[in-house]
C-alpha cells in the first residue's frame, strides 16, 4: 500500500526504518532509572483548574507554518474572525463560533490571499466534520474551492496571487496530513491531494520542495502505521500459538511466569509504560469520533462510516487493557502453592503502585481489574497471606464512586506535573482509557450534532476537540525508560486464560466452597480437560 501511495503522490518512498512496538521509537532510550527516593509521585500534587483549561486550549494540535512563507500568528483561544463581515451561514456568540451550515463551515476552512483559519478551528472542524461528510468528499470540496476561488486552473492566473495563496493552502494541507494522516489511506484523498499540490507547485521550486517534504512525511507516517499493524498481527499470532502449546502440555508451561523473568516491580511498570505509550501513539484523534458515528437523520439516515468502521488502533488499545487484566489473573491463579500465589499478588500490587507513581493509570486499572476478577477474589486462603494495605490505597484511588472523583483528582495532578515537567519522566500521563472513551461518548451523546435549524452545533465540537487535544498531548510523550525485550515479549505474548479456564485453575488451587461452585467445577473439568 505504501508503494502505491508513493507512486500516486509522485515522491520517493522513505526507508522502512525501525519496526515499531518492540523496537525503539524516534528517540533512543535514555536508560533512566531513578532510585526509590528519587521517584516523583502524584500524591498530593496541587492543581489550578483555570491554568489547566488555558493550557489545554494553548496546546491544541497545530503544525508550524512554512518557514518564511507564513507568519506564526496565534491561537487566540477559539476567538477568530470570519473571512468577511457578515459571512453568510456562520453564527457567533461573544466572538465565538457556535453554529453554521456545513457549506459555510467548509468555506471557513479554505484560506484566501488575506485569510488563514485559526488553527483551533482547523483541528476542530477536521475532527468533527466526518460526522457529516466523508474525509475524501471534504478534501474534494476543499480542492474545488481552492481552484475556483484562486483561479488555479487558469493558465494565465496571476503568479503573484498564486505565490501569496500557495503557502497558506500548503500549510492547511500540511496540518491535515500531520494531524489526521490516516485519512490519506484512502486513495481518493491522495488523488485530490496530488491534484491540488501539483497546481500549487508547478513553476516554483520553493513550493515543489515544500510539497515533496509534506508528501514524504505523510508516506513515512503511513508506512510506520502499516509496520505497526503488521507487528500487532505477529504478536497476536505468537500469543495464540503459545496458548495452544499451553493447552497441549499444561504442566510443562506452568513453571514459567513473570516473576521468573523479572522480580522488580519498578522495571515491570516501566515496560508496561513502554507498551502503553507505544500503542497510544498510533491512535488517531479521528478514531474517537469514528468509534461513535451513528446515523445522521439530516443526511438521509446514512452514516458517514457505515461501510467501514475506522477505529482499529483504538480497539487494539482496549484489547491490550483486557489482555493485561487477564494476564494478571492468570499469573495469580496458575501457581499450585498458596505461598507462591500470595507472593504473585503482592508483586502485582507493587507493580500497580509504581504505575500510579509513573502516571500510568491504564496499566494500574488493568492490574486492579485483574485482581478483582472473581476467580482471583475468591481465593480467600491466598488473600489471607497478603498484606493488603497498599492494595486498599490503590483501590481507593481508582474508586468508581462519585464518577471516579479520586482518579480524576490524581489525573489532574499528573497533568499539572506534566505541564511543569523538568524531565521526560515527569511528562508521562497515561489515562484510564476506558473512562476517557466513556467521557467522550457521553459528551457526544449528550448534545445533538445539529440544531433545529439544521446547522452544525459547533459549540459541542469545541468541547470534543478540547478533550481529544489533551489526549494528543499525552500520546506524543516519548518513554524515557530502557527497554527489556524479555519482559516486553512476555507481557505481549504469554498465554492468558479465558474466564472459564481461570475459574477451573482457581477451583483447583482452592476447592469449591458451595454446591454451585462444585457443580461449576465439575462442568469445567468435563468441558476443558476433555479438550486437552
Short mmCIF file of C-alpha atoms in Angstrom, two decimals:
data_model
loop_
_atom_site.label_atom_id
_atom_site.label_comp_id
_atom_site.label_asym_id
_atom_site.label_seq_id
_atom_site.Cartn_x
_atom_site.Cartn_y
_atom_site.Cartn_z
CA UNK A 1 0.00 0.00 0.00
CA UNK A 2 2.81 2.42 0.86
CA UNK A 3 4.37 1.92 -2.59
CA UNK A 4 1.05 2.63 -4.24
CA UNK A 5 0.63 5.85 -2.25
CA UNK A 6 4.17 6.95 -3.06
CA UNK A 7 3.56 6.41 -6.77
CA UNK A 8 0.29 8.28 -6.52
CA UNK A 9 1.98 11.30 -4.95
CA UNK A 10 4.99 11.06 -7.22
CA UNK A 11 7.55 11.06 -4.39
CA UNK A 12 10.31 8.75 -3.20
CA UNK A 13 9.35 6.13 -0.65
CA UNK A 14 11.41 6.53 2.54
CA UNK A 15 13.32 3.63 4.07
CA UNK A 16 11.21 1.34 6.17
CA UNK A 17 13.25 2.21 9.25
CA UNK A 18 12.90 0.64 12.65
CA UNK A 19 9.98 -1.73 13.17
CA UNK A 20 7.54 -0.46 15.77
CA UNK A 21 6.45 -1.85 19.12
CA UNK A 22 9.43 -3.94 20.18
CA UNK A 23 11.95 -1.53 18.73
CA UNK A 24 12.89 1.96 19.87
CA UNK A 25 10.88 4.86 18.51
CA UNK A 26 12.16 8.18 17.14
CA UNK A 27 14.43 8.84 20.13
CA UNK A 28 16.88 6.37 21.69
CA UNK A 29 16.10 5.21 25.22
CA UNK A 30 17.63 7.36 27.90
CA UNK A 31 18.08 4.46 30.27
CA UNK A 32 16.78 6.45 33.22
CA UNK A 33 16.22 4.53 36.37
CA UNK A 34 15.87 6.78 39.42
CA UNK A 35 16.20 5.30 42.87
CA UNK A 36 13.12 4.81 45.01
CA UNK A 37 13.84 8.05 46.86
CA UNK A 38 14.02 9.99 43.61
CA UNK A 39 10.83 8.68 42.06
CA UNK A 40 8.32 11.53 41.85
CA UNK A 41 4.74 10.67 42.67
CA UNK A 42 1.48 12.43 42.07
CA UNK A 43 0.13 12.05 45.58
CA UNK A 44 -0.78 15.45 46.98
CA UNK A 45 0.10 17.38 43.82
CA UNK A 46 -1.56 20.79 43.67
CA UNK A 47 -3.67 21.88 40.76
CA UNK A 48 -5.06 25.06 39.26
CA UNK A 49 -8.23 24.43 37.23
CA UNK A 50 -8.03 27.60 35.17
CA UNK A 51 -4.38 27.06 34.32
CA UNK A 52 -5.16 23.56 33.05
CA UNK A 53 -8.08 24.84 30.98
CA UNK A 54 -5.94 27.55 29.39
CA UNK A 55 -3.11 25.10 28.77
CA UNK A 56 -5.47 22.66 27.05
CA UNK A 57 -6.51 25.37 24.61
CA UNK A 58 -2.96 26.59 24.08
CA UNK A 59 -1.75 23.09 23.23
CA UNK A 60 -4.44 22.34 20.66
CA UNK A 61 -2.66 20.33 17.93
CA UNK A 62 -1.01 22.50 15.32
CA UNK A 63 1.70 22.45 12.70
CA UNK A 64 4.33 25.19 12.38
CA UNK A 65 3.78 27.29 9.25
CA UNK A 66 6.09 27.00 6.27
CA UNK A 67 9.29 28.81 7.21
CA UNK A 68 9.48 32.23 5.64
CA UNK A 69 6.12 31.85 3.93
CA UNK A 70 3.52 32.36 6.65
CA UNK A 71 3.69 34.11 9.99
CA UNK A 72 3.13 32.02 13.10
CA UNK A 73 0.05 34.01 14.08
CA UNK A 74 -1.74 32.94 17.23
CA UNK A 75 -4.44 30.74 18.57
CA UNK A 76 -6.42 33.47 20.40
CA UNK A 77 -8.27 30.71 22.25
CA UNK A 78 -11.07 29.93 19.83
CA UNK A 79 -11.63 33.65 19.12
CA UNK A 80 -11.10 34.25 15.44
CA UNK A 81 -12.51 36.39 12.67
CA UNK A 82 -14.54 35.29 9.69
CA UNK A 83 -13.21 35.94 6.21
CA UNK A 84 -15.50 38.86 5.64
CA UNK A 85 -18.00 40.87 7.59
CA UNK A 86 -21.33 39.11 7.91
CA UNK A 87 -20.11 35.88 6.32
CA UNK A 88 -23.33 34.00 5.49
CA UNK A 89 -24.18 30.82 7.34
CA UNK A 90 -21.92 31.27 10.40
CA UNK A 91 -23.27 32.35 13.80
CA UNK A 92 -21.23 33.75 16.69
CA UNK A 93 -21.83 34.47 20.37
CA UNK A 94 -19.35 36.71 22.18
CA UNK A 95 -16.97 36.34 19.21
CA UNK A 96 -17.12 32.53 19.46
CA UNK A 97 -18.39 30.44 16.58
CA UNK A 98 -21.38 28.48 17.88
CA UNK A 99 -23.06 27.10 14.74
CA UNK A 100 -23.15 27.20 10.99
CA UNK A 101 -24.25 25.39 7.88
CA UNK A 102 -21.91 22.65 6.73
CA UNK A 103 -21.25 24.52 3.50
CA UNK A 104 -20.32 27.71 5.36
CA UNK A 105 -18.03 25.81 7.72
CA UNK A 106 -16.23 24.27 4.74
CA UNK A 107 -15.78 27.71 3.18
CA UNK A 108 -14.42 28.93 6.51
CA UNK A 109 -11.75 26.23 6.35
CA UNK A 110 -10.35 27.33 3.00
CA UNK A 111 -7.62 30.04 3.05
CA UNK A 112 -7.59 33.08 0.78
CA UNK A 113 -4.88 35.61 -0.05
CA UNK A 114 -5.68 37.67 3.07
CA UNK A 115 -7.13 35.00 5.36
CA UNK A 116 -5.99 31.84 7.14
CA UNK A 117 -8.30 29.94 9.51
CA UNK A 118 -7.47 29.79 13.19
CA UNK A 119 -5.69 26.51 13.91
CA UNK A 120 -8.08 25.51 16.67
CA UNK A 121 -10.82 25.79 14.07
CA UNK A 122 -8.87 23.64 11.61
CA UNK A 123 -8.37 20.87 14.17
CA UNK A 124 -11.94 21.05 15.48
CA UNK A 125 -13.55 21.03 12.06
CA UNK A 126 -11.35 18.30 10.57
CA UNK A 127 -12.06 16.22 13.68
CA UNK A 128 -15.84 16.67 13.74
CA UNK A 129 -16.71 17.11 10.06
CA UNK A 130 -16.51 13.35 9.49
CA UNK A 131 -19.84 13.09 11.33
CA UNK A 132 -21.42 14.81 8.31
CA UNK A 133 -19.14 14.26 5.34
CA UNK A 134 -16.53 11.66 4.44
CA UNK A 135 -12.93 12.96 4.52
CA UNK A 136 -12.38 12.30 0.83
CA UNK A 137 -15.54 14.25 -0.01
CA UNK A 138 -14.38 17.12 2.19
CA UNK A 139 -10.97 17.10 0.54
CA UNK A 140 -12.63 17.19 -2.87
CA UNK A 141 -14.71 20.22 -1.85
CA UNK A 142 -11.67 21.99 -0.38
CA UNK A 143 -9.72 21.40 -3.59
CA UNK A 144 -12.62 22.62 -5.69
CA UNK A 145 -12.97 25.81 -3.63
CA UNK A 146 -9.23 26.50 -3.77
CA UNK A 147 -9.18 26.09 -7.55
CA UNK A 148 -12.30 28.18 -8.11
CA UNK A 149 -11.56 30.99 -5.66
CA UNK A 150 -7.95 31.41 -6.67
CA UNK A 151 -8.46 30.56 -10.36
CA UNK A 152 -5.72 27.93 -10.11
CA UNK A 153 -7.00 26.19 -13.24
CA UNK A 154 -6.44 29.34 -15.32
CA UNK A 155 -3.09 29.13 -17.17
CA UNK A 156 -2.98 32.94 -17.15
CA UNK A 157 -3.58 33.15 -13.39
CA UNK A 158 -1.65 35.93 -11.69
CA UNK A 159 1.61 34.37 -10.49
CA UNK A 160 1.90 36.89 -7.70
CA UNK A 161 -1.53 35.89 -6.46
CA UNK A 162 -0.59 32.21 -6.53
CA UNK A 163 2.60 32.97 -4.62
CA UNK A 164 0.53 34.63 -1.92
CA UNK A 165 -2.05 31.89 -1.58
CA UNK A 166 0.15 28.81 -2.16
CA UNK A 167 1.88 28.87 1.26
CA UNK A 168 -1.46 29.11 3.04
CA UNK A 169 -3.03 26.23 1.14
CA UNK A 170 0.11 24.15 1.65
CA UNK A 171 0.00 25.00 5.35
CA UNK A 172 -3.62 23.77 5.60
CA UNK A 173 -2.73 20.55 3.77
CA UNK A 174 0.32 20.07 6.00
CA UNK A 175 -1.81 20.43 9.13
CA UNK A 176 -4.27 17.92 7.73
CA UNK A 177 -1.63 15.34 6.73
CA UNK A 178 0.26 15.63 10.03
CA UNK A 179 -2.68 15.63 12.45
CA UNK A 180 -5.01 13.26 10.55
CA UNK A 181 -2.64 11.17 8.39
CA UNK A 182 -4.88 8.10 8.46
CA UNK A 183 -7.44 9.94 6.33
CA UNK A 184 -4.94 9.60 3.49
CA UNK A 185 -5.02 5.82 3.43
CA UNK A 186 -7.94 6.42 1.08
CA UNK A 187 -6.61 6.63 -2.49
CA UNK A 188 -9.31 9.20 -3.31
CA UNK A 189 -7.80 11.51 -0.69
CA UNK A 190 -4.36 11.03 -2.19
CA UNK A 191 -5.53 11.79 -5.70
CA UNK A 192 -7.16 15.04 -4.62
CA UNK A 193 -4.05 15.96 -2.65
CA UNK A 194 -1.80 15.29 -5.61
CA UNK A 195 -4.02 17.26 -7.97
CA UNK A 196 -4.08 20.36 -5.77
CA UNK A 197 -0.40 20.30 -4.81
CA UNK A 198 0.54 19.85 -8.46
CA UNK A 199 -1.28 23.08 -9.32
CA UNK A 200 0.46 24.92 -6.49
CA UNK A 201 3.94 23.59 -7.16
CA UNK A 202 4.08 23.97 -10.94
CA UNK A 203 6.68 26.51 -11.96
CA UNK A 204 8.02 27.31 -8.49
CA UNK A 205 10.92 25.39 -6.98
CA UNK A 206 10.19 26.58 -3.42
CA UNK A 207 6.70 25.09 -3.45
CA UNK A 208 7.87 21.91 -5.18
CA UNK A 209 10.25 21.29 -2.28
CA UNK A 210 7.52 22.05 0.27
CA UNK A 211 5.11 19.65 -1.46
CA UNK A 212 7.77 16.94 -1.64
CA UNK A 213 8.59 17.36 2.04
CA UNK A 214 4.92 17.18 3.03
CA UNK A 215 4.29 14.14 0.81
CA UNK A 216 7.28 12.19 2.06
CA UNK A 217 6.34 12.96 5.67
CA UNK A 218 2.86 11.60 5.03
CA UNK A 219 4.15 8.44 3.34
CA UNK A 220 6.57 7.90 6.20
CA UNK A 221 3.78 8.11 8.78
CA UNK A 222 1.56 5.72 6.83
CA UNK A 223 4.46 3.30 6.33
CA UNK A 224 5.16 3.25 10.07
CA UNK A 225 1.46 2.64 10.71
CA UNK A 226 1.49 -0.34 8.35
CA UNK A 227 4.55 -1.73 10.11
CA UNK A 228 2.82 -1.32 13.48
CA UNK A 229 -0.28 -3.16 12.26
CA UNK A 230 1.89 -5.97 10.87
CA UNK A 231 3.73 -6.20 14.21
CA UNK A 232 0.42 -6.46 16.08
CA UNK A 233 -0.69 -9.33 13.84
CA UNK A 234 2.57 -11.18 14.52
CA UNK A 235 2.36 -10.57 18.28
CA UNK A 236 -1.24 -11.80 18.42
CA UNK A 237 -0.31 -14.86 16.36
CA UNK A 238 2.58 -15.67 18.72
CA UNK A 239 0.30 -15.30 21.74
CA UNK A 240 -2.24 -17.65 20.14
CA UNK A 241 0.47 -20.23 19.39
CA UNK A 242 1.74 -20.15 22.98
CA UNK A 243 -1.77 -20.59 24.33
CA UNK A 244 -2.23 -23.62 22.06
CA UNK A 245 1.07 -25.04 23.33
CA UNK A 246 -0.03 -24.48 26.92
CA UNK A 247 -3.29 -26.35 26.32
CA UNK A 248 -1.39 -29.23 24.75
CA UNK A 249 1.16 -29.52 27.58
CA UNK A 250 -0.18 -27.56 30.56
CA UNK A 251 2.26 -28.95 33.14
CA UNK A 252 5.31 -28.13 31.01
CA UNK A 253 4.41 -24.45 30.77
CA UNK A 254 3.28 -23.76 34.32
CA UNK A 255 6.78 -23.23 35.71
CA UNK A 256 7.44 -20.16 33.54
CA UNK A 257 5.88 -16.98 34.93
CA UNK A 258 6.59 -13.25 35.07
CA UNK A 259 8.39 -13.44 38.42
CA UNK A 260 10.88 -15.90 36.95
CA UNK A 261 11.75 -13.30 34.29
CA UNK A 262 11.74 -10.17 36.47
CA UNK A 263 11.03 -9.73 40.16
CA UNK A 264 11.48 -5.96 40.21
CA UNK A 265 8.07 -4.19 40.22
CA UNK A 266 9.51 -0.88 39.03
CA UNK A 267 11.11 -2.47 35.97
CA UNK A 268 7.86 -4.24 35.05
CA UNK A 269 5.94 -0.95 35.48
CA UNK A 270 8.45 0.71 33.12
CA UNK A 271 7.93 -1.98 30.47
CA UNK A 272 4.15 -1.67 30.79
CA UNK A 273 4.56 2.07 30.24
CA UNK A 274 6.54 1.34 27.06
CA UNK A 275 3.68 -0.73 25.69
CA UNK A 276 1.05 1.82 26.74
CA UNK A 277 2.83 4.79 25.14
CA UNK A 278 3.64 2.81 22.00
CA UNK A 279 0.02 1.85 21.45
CA UNK A 280 -1.31 5.25 22.43
CA UNK A 281 0.92 6.91 19.83
CA UNK A 282 -0.80 5.12 16.96
CA UNK A 283 -4.36 6.13 17.87
CA UNK A 284 -5.53 8.88 15.53
CA UNK A 285 -7.68 11.66 17.03
CA UNK A 286 -10.41 10.92 14.50
CA UNK A 287 -10.84 7.41 15.92
CA UNK A 288 -12.62 8.83 18.98
CA UNK A 289 -15.23 10.34 16.67
CA UNK A 290 -15.46 7.45 14.23
CA UNK A 291 -15.96 4.94 17.04
CA UNK A 292 -19.25 6.63 17.89
CA UNK A 293 -20.51 7.54 14.41
CA UNK A 294 -24.23 6.94 14.14
CA UNK A 295 -26.84 7.73 11.56
CA UNK A 296 -27.39 11.40 10.86
CA UNK A 297 -31.14 11.97 10.28
CA UNK A 298 -30.44 15.15 8.29
CA UNK A 299 -28.31 13.14 5.87
CA UNK A 300 -30.98 10.57 4.94
CA UNK A 301 -30.10 8.14 7.74
CA UNK A 302 -26.75 7.42 6.16
CA UNK A 303 -23.73 7.12 8.41
CA UNK A 304 -20.50 8.54 7.06
CA UNK A 305 -18.67 5.36 8.03
CA UNK A 306 -21.35 2.70 7.69
CA UNK A 307 -19.16 0.95 5.13
CA UNK A 308 -16.00 0.82 7.26
CA UNK A 309 -15.56 1.37 10.96
CA UNK A 310 -12.21 3.10 11.22
CA UNK A 311 -11.18 2.83 14.86
CA UNK A 312 -8.85 -0.16 14.71
CA UNK A 313 -5.97 1.30 16.75
CA UNK A 314 -8.35 2.43 19.47
CA UNK A 315 -9.88 -1.04 19.59
CA UNK A 316 -6.42 -2.64 19.72
CA UNK A 317 -5.59 -0.49 22.73
CA UNK A 318 -8.75 -1.55 24.54
CA UNK A 319 -7.85 -5.18 23.77
CA UNK A 320 -4.43 -4.59 25.36
CA UNK A 321 -6.15 -3.47 28.59
CA UNK A 322 -8.22 -6.66 28.60
CA UNK A 323 -5.16 -8.79 27.90
CA UNK A 324 -3.23 -7.25 30.81
CA UNK A 325 -6.17 -7.83 33.18
CA UNK A 326 -6.41 -11.49 32.18
CA UNK A 327 -2.62 -11.90 32.30
CA UNK A 328 -2.59 -10.70 35.93
CA UNK A 329 -5.41 -13.09 36.82
CA UNK A 330 -3.66 -15.96 35.02
CA UNK A 331 -0.36 -15.32 36.81
CA UNK A 332 -2.15 -15.39 40.17
CA UNK A 333 -4.29 -18.47 39.53
CA UNK A 334 -1.56 -20.67 37.99
CA UNK A 335 0.77 -21.38 40.97
CA UNK A 336 -0.06 -24.55 42.88
CA UNK A 337 1.24 -23.33 46.24
CA UNK A 338 -0.69 -20.78 48.28
CA UNK A 339 2.52 -19.06 49.37
CA UNK A 340 3.57 -18.55 45.76
CA UNK A 341 0.14 -17.18 44.79
CA UNK A 342 0.31 -14.68 47.68
CA UNK A 343 3.76 -13.60 46.51
CA UNK A 344 2.44 -13.00 42.98
CA UNK A 345 -0.47 -10.94 44.35
CA UNK A 346 1.90 -8.75 46.40
CA UNK A 347 4.20 -8.37 43.40
CA UNK A 348 1.38 -7.05 41.20
CA UNK A 349 0.27 -4.69 43.98
CA UNK A 350 3.79 -3.22 43.93
CA UNK A 351 3.74 -3.04 40.11
CA UNK A 352 0.40 -1.20 40.27
CA UNK A 353 1.78 1.27 42.81
CA UNK A 354 4.78 2.00 40.57
CA UNK A 355 2.41 2.51 37.61
CA UNK A 356 0.49 5.03 39.69
CA UNK A 357 3.64 6.95 40.57
CA UNK A 358 4.74 6.99 36.92
CA UNK A 359 1.34 8.32 35.83
CA UNK A 360 0.38 5.11 34.01
CA UNK A 361 -3.25 4.89 35.12
CA UNK A 362 -4.31 2.50 32.37
CA UNK A 363 -1.97 -0.30 33.46
CA UNK A 364 -2.84 0.46 37.08
CA UNK A 365 -6.54 -0.04 36.42
CA UNK A 366 -5.92 -3.16 34.31
CA UNK A 367 -3.96 -4.73 37.17
CA UNK A 368 -6.65 -3.83 39.72
CA UNK A 369 -9.31 -5.22 37.38
CA UNK A 370 -7.40 -8.48 37.03
CA UNK A 371 -7.01 -8.84 40.79
CA UNK A 372 -10.71 -8.15 41.30
CA UNK A 373 -11.85 -10.82 38.84
CA UNK A 374 -13.97 -13.45 40.58
CA UNK A 375 -11.54 -16.36 40.04
CA UNK A 376 -8.89 -14.30 41.89
CA UNK A 377 -11.00 -12.60 44.55
CA UNK A 378 -12.48 -15.96 45.68
CA UNK A 379 -9.00 -17.21 46.70
CA UNK A 380 -9.58 -16.38 50.38
CA UNK A 381 -6.72 -18.50 51.71
CA UNK A 382 -4.34 -16.76 49.34
CA UNK A 383 -5.53 -13.27 50.23
CA UNK A 384 -5.23 -14.08 53.95
CA UNK A 385 -1.46 -14.27 53.40
CA UNK A 386 -1.31 -10.91 51.60
CA UNK A 387 -0.61 -7.52 53.19
CA UNK A 388 -3.45 -5.64 51.54
CA UNK A 389 -2.91 -2.11 52.93
CA UNK A 390 -1.17 -0.91 49.75
CA UNK A 391 -3.83 -2.52 47.59
CA UNK A 392 -6.58 -0.82 49.57
CA UNK A 393 -4.95 2.58 48.89
CA UNK A 394 -4.76 1.86 45.16
CA UNK A 395 -8.37 0.70 45.04
CA UNK A 396 -9.36 3.89 46.85
CA UNK A 397 -7.57 5.96 44.19
CA UNK A 398 -9.45 4.17 41.40
CA UNK A 399 -12.78 4.01 43.27
CA UNK A 400 -15.59 4.48 40.70
CA UNK A 401 -17.85 6.30 43.17
CA UNK A 402 -18.67 9.97 42.53
CA UNK A 403 -17.76 9.46 38.86
CA UNK A 404 -14.19 8.37 39.68
CA UNK A 405 -13.57 11.53 41.72
CA UNK A 406 -10.34 10.26 43.31
CA UNK A 407 -8.90 9.12 40.00
CA UNK A 408 -9.83 12.38 38.28
CA UNK A 409 -8.08 14.31 41.06
CA UNK A 410 -4.95 12.19 40.60
CA UNK A 411 -5.16 12.62 36.81
CA UNK A 412 -5.29 16.40 37.18
CA UNK A 413 -2.25 16.18 39.44
CA UNK A 414 -0.37 14.14 36.85
CA UNK A 415 -1.41 16.57 34.11
CA UNK A 416 -0.17 19.53 36.13
CA UNK A 417 3.11 17.72 36.78
CA UNK A 418 3.41 17.08 33.05
CA UNK A 419 2.89 20.77 32.22
CA UNK A 420 5.65 21.89 34.60
CA UNK A 421 7.91 18.86 33.98
CA UNK A 422 11.66 19.25 34.01
CA UNK A 423 12.25 15.76 32.59
CA UNK A 424 10.59 13.41 30.12
CA UNK A 425 9.94 11.06 33.05
CA UNK A 426 7.57 13.61 34.61
CA UNK A 427 5.70 14.24 31.35
CA UNK A 428 4.07 10.80 31.30
CA UNK A 429 0.28 10.83 31.60
CA UNK A 430 -1.50 7.65 30.51
CA UNK A 431 -5.21 7.95 31.32
CA UNK A 432 -7.56 5.17 32.27
CA UNK A 433 -8.57 4.77 28.65
CA UNK A 434 -11.99 3.19 29.01
CA UNK A 435 -13.11 6.12 31.15
CA UNK A 436 -11.72 8.61 28.63
CA UNK A 437 -13.75 6.92 25.89
CA UNK A 438 -16.80 6.93 28.14
CA UNK A 439 -16.40 10.67 28.80
CA UNK A 440 -16.15 11.42 25.08
CA UNK A 441 -19.07 9.12 24.35
CA UNK A 442 -21.38 10.85 26.83
CA UNK A 443 -20.25 14.27 25.62
CA UNK A 444 -21.13 13.15 22.11
CA UNK A 445 -24.47 11.63 23.15
CA UNK A 446 -25.43 14.49 25.48
CA UNK A 447 -25.72 17.09 22.72
CA UNK A 448 -27.14 16.83 19.23
CA UNK A 449 -24.83 17.25 16.25
CA UNK A 450 -27.27 19.64 14.62
CA UNK A 451 -29.55 22.36 15.88
CA UNK A 452 -33.24 22.53 14.96
CA UNK A 453 -32.28 24.93 12.17
CA UNK A 454 -30.20 22.16 10.60
CA UNK A 455 -26.97 23.99 11.39
CA UNK A 456 -23.97 22.15 12.80
CA UNK A 457 -23.77 22.53 16.58
CA UNK A 458 -20.19 23.80 16.72
CA UNK A 459 -20.25 24.53 20.46
CA UNK A 460 -20.40 20.78 21.02
CA UNK A 461 -17.43 20.20 18.76
CA UNK A 462 -15.29 22.77 20.56
CA UNK A 463 -15.76 20.68 23.70
CA UNK A 464 -14.97 17.41 21.90
CA UNK A 465 -11.84 18.97 20.43
CA UNK A 466 -10.65 20.09 23.88
CA UNK A 467 -10.92 16.54 25.23
CA UNK A 468 -9.21 14.95 22.25
CA UNK A 469 -6.47 17.60 22.08
CA UNK A 470 -5.42 16.79 25.65
CA UNK A 471 -5.07 13.15 24.62
CA UNK A 472 -2.96 14.30 21.64
CA UNK A 473 -0.52 15.91 24.06
CA UNK A 474 -0.29 12.78 26.20
CA UNK A 475 0.31 10.40 23.32
CA UNK A 476 3.31 12.34 21.99
CA UNK A 477 5.43 11.71 25.09
CA UNK A 478 8.49 9.55 24.45
CA UNK A 479 9.07 6.80 27.00
CA UNK A 480 12.37 7.52 28.81
CA UNK A 481 12.84 4.05 30.26
CA UNK A 482 15.23 1.48 28.84
CA UNK A 483 13.54 -1.44 27.12
CA UNK A 484 13.84 -5.00 28.36
CA UNK A 485 12.95 -7.26 25.46
CA UNK A 486 12.42 -10.40 27.52
CA UNK A 487 9.87 -8.68 29.75
CA UNK A 488 8.15 -6.98 26.80
CA UNK A 489 7.94 -10.25 24.90
CA UNK A 490 6.43 -11.99 27.91
CA UNK A 491 3.87 -9.26 28.61
CA UNK A 492 2.78 -9.22 24.97
CA UNK A 493 2.76 -12.94 24.13
CA UNK A 494 2.49 -15.00 27.34
CA UNK A 495 -0.59 -17.26 27.33
CA UNK A 496 -3.63 -15.88 29.13
CA UNK A 497 -6.54 -17.98 30.30
CA UNK A 498 -10.16 -17.47 29.34
CA UNK A 499 -12.60 -16.78 32.16
CA UNK A 500 -13.64 -20.45 32.29
CA UNK A 501 -10.00 -21.59 32.43
CA UNK A 502 -9.34 -19.08 35.21
CA UNK A 503 -12.27 -20.45 37.23
CA UNK A 504 -11.01 -24.00 36.76
CA UNK A 505 -7.49 -23.02 37.86
CA UNK A 506 -8.97 -21.17 40.82
CA UNK A 507 -11.04 -24.20 41.90
CA UNK A 508 -8.01 -26.45 41.50
CA UNK A 509 -5.99 -24.12 43.77
CA UNK A 510 -8.68 -23.60 46.40
CA UNK A 511 -11.59 -26.01 46.20
CA UNK A 512 -15.25 -25.05 45.72
CA UNK A 513 -16.98 -23.67 48.82
CA UNK A 514 -20.61 -24.43 47.98
CA UNK A 515 -22.74 -26.65 45.78
CA UNK A 516 -22.98 -24.09 42.99
CA UNK A 517 -19.18 -23.84 42.79
CA UNK A 518 -18.88 -27.65 42.94
CA UNK A 519 -21.28 -28.05 40.02
CA UNK A 520 -19.42 -25.45 38.00
CA UNK A 521 -16.07 -27.06 38.82
CA UNK A 522 -17.29 -30.44 37.59
CA UNK A 523 -18.70 -28.89 34.45
CA UNK A 524 -15.48 -27.03 33.70
CA UNK A 525 -13.33 -30.10 34.30
CA UNK A 526 -15.53 -32.10 31.98
CA UNK A 527 -15.53 -29.44 29.29
CA UNK A 528 -12.00 -28.01 29.39
CA UNK A 529 -9.90 -31.01 30.39
CA UNK A 530 -11.54 -33.19 27.75
CA UNK A 531 -10.14 -30.87 25.06
CA UNK A 532 -6.54 -31.42 26.15
#
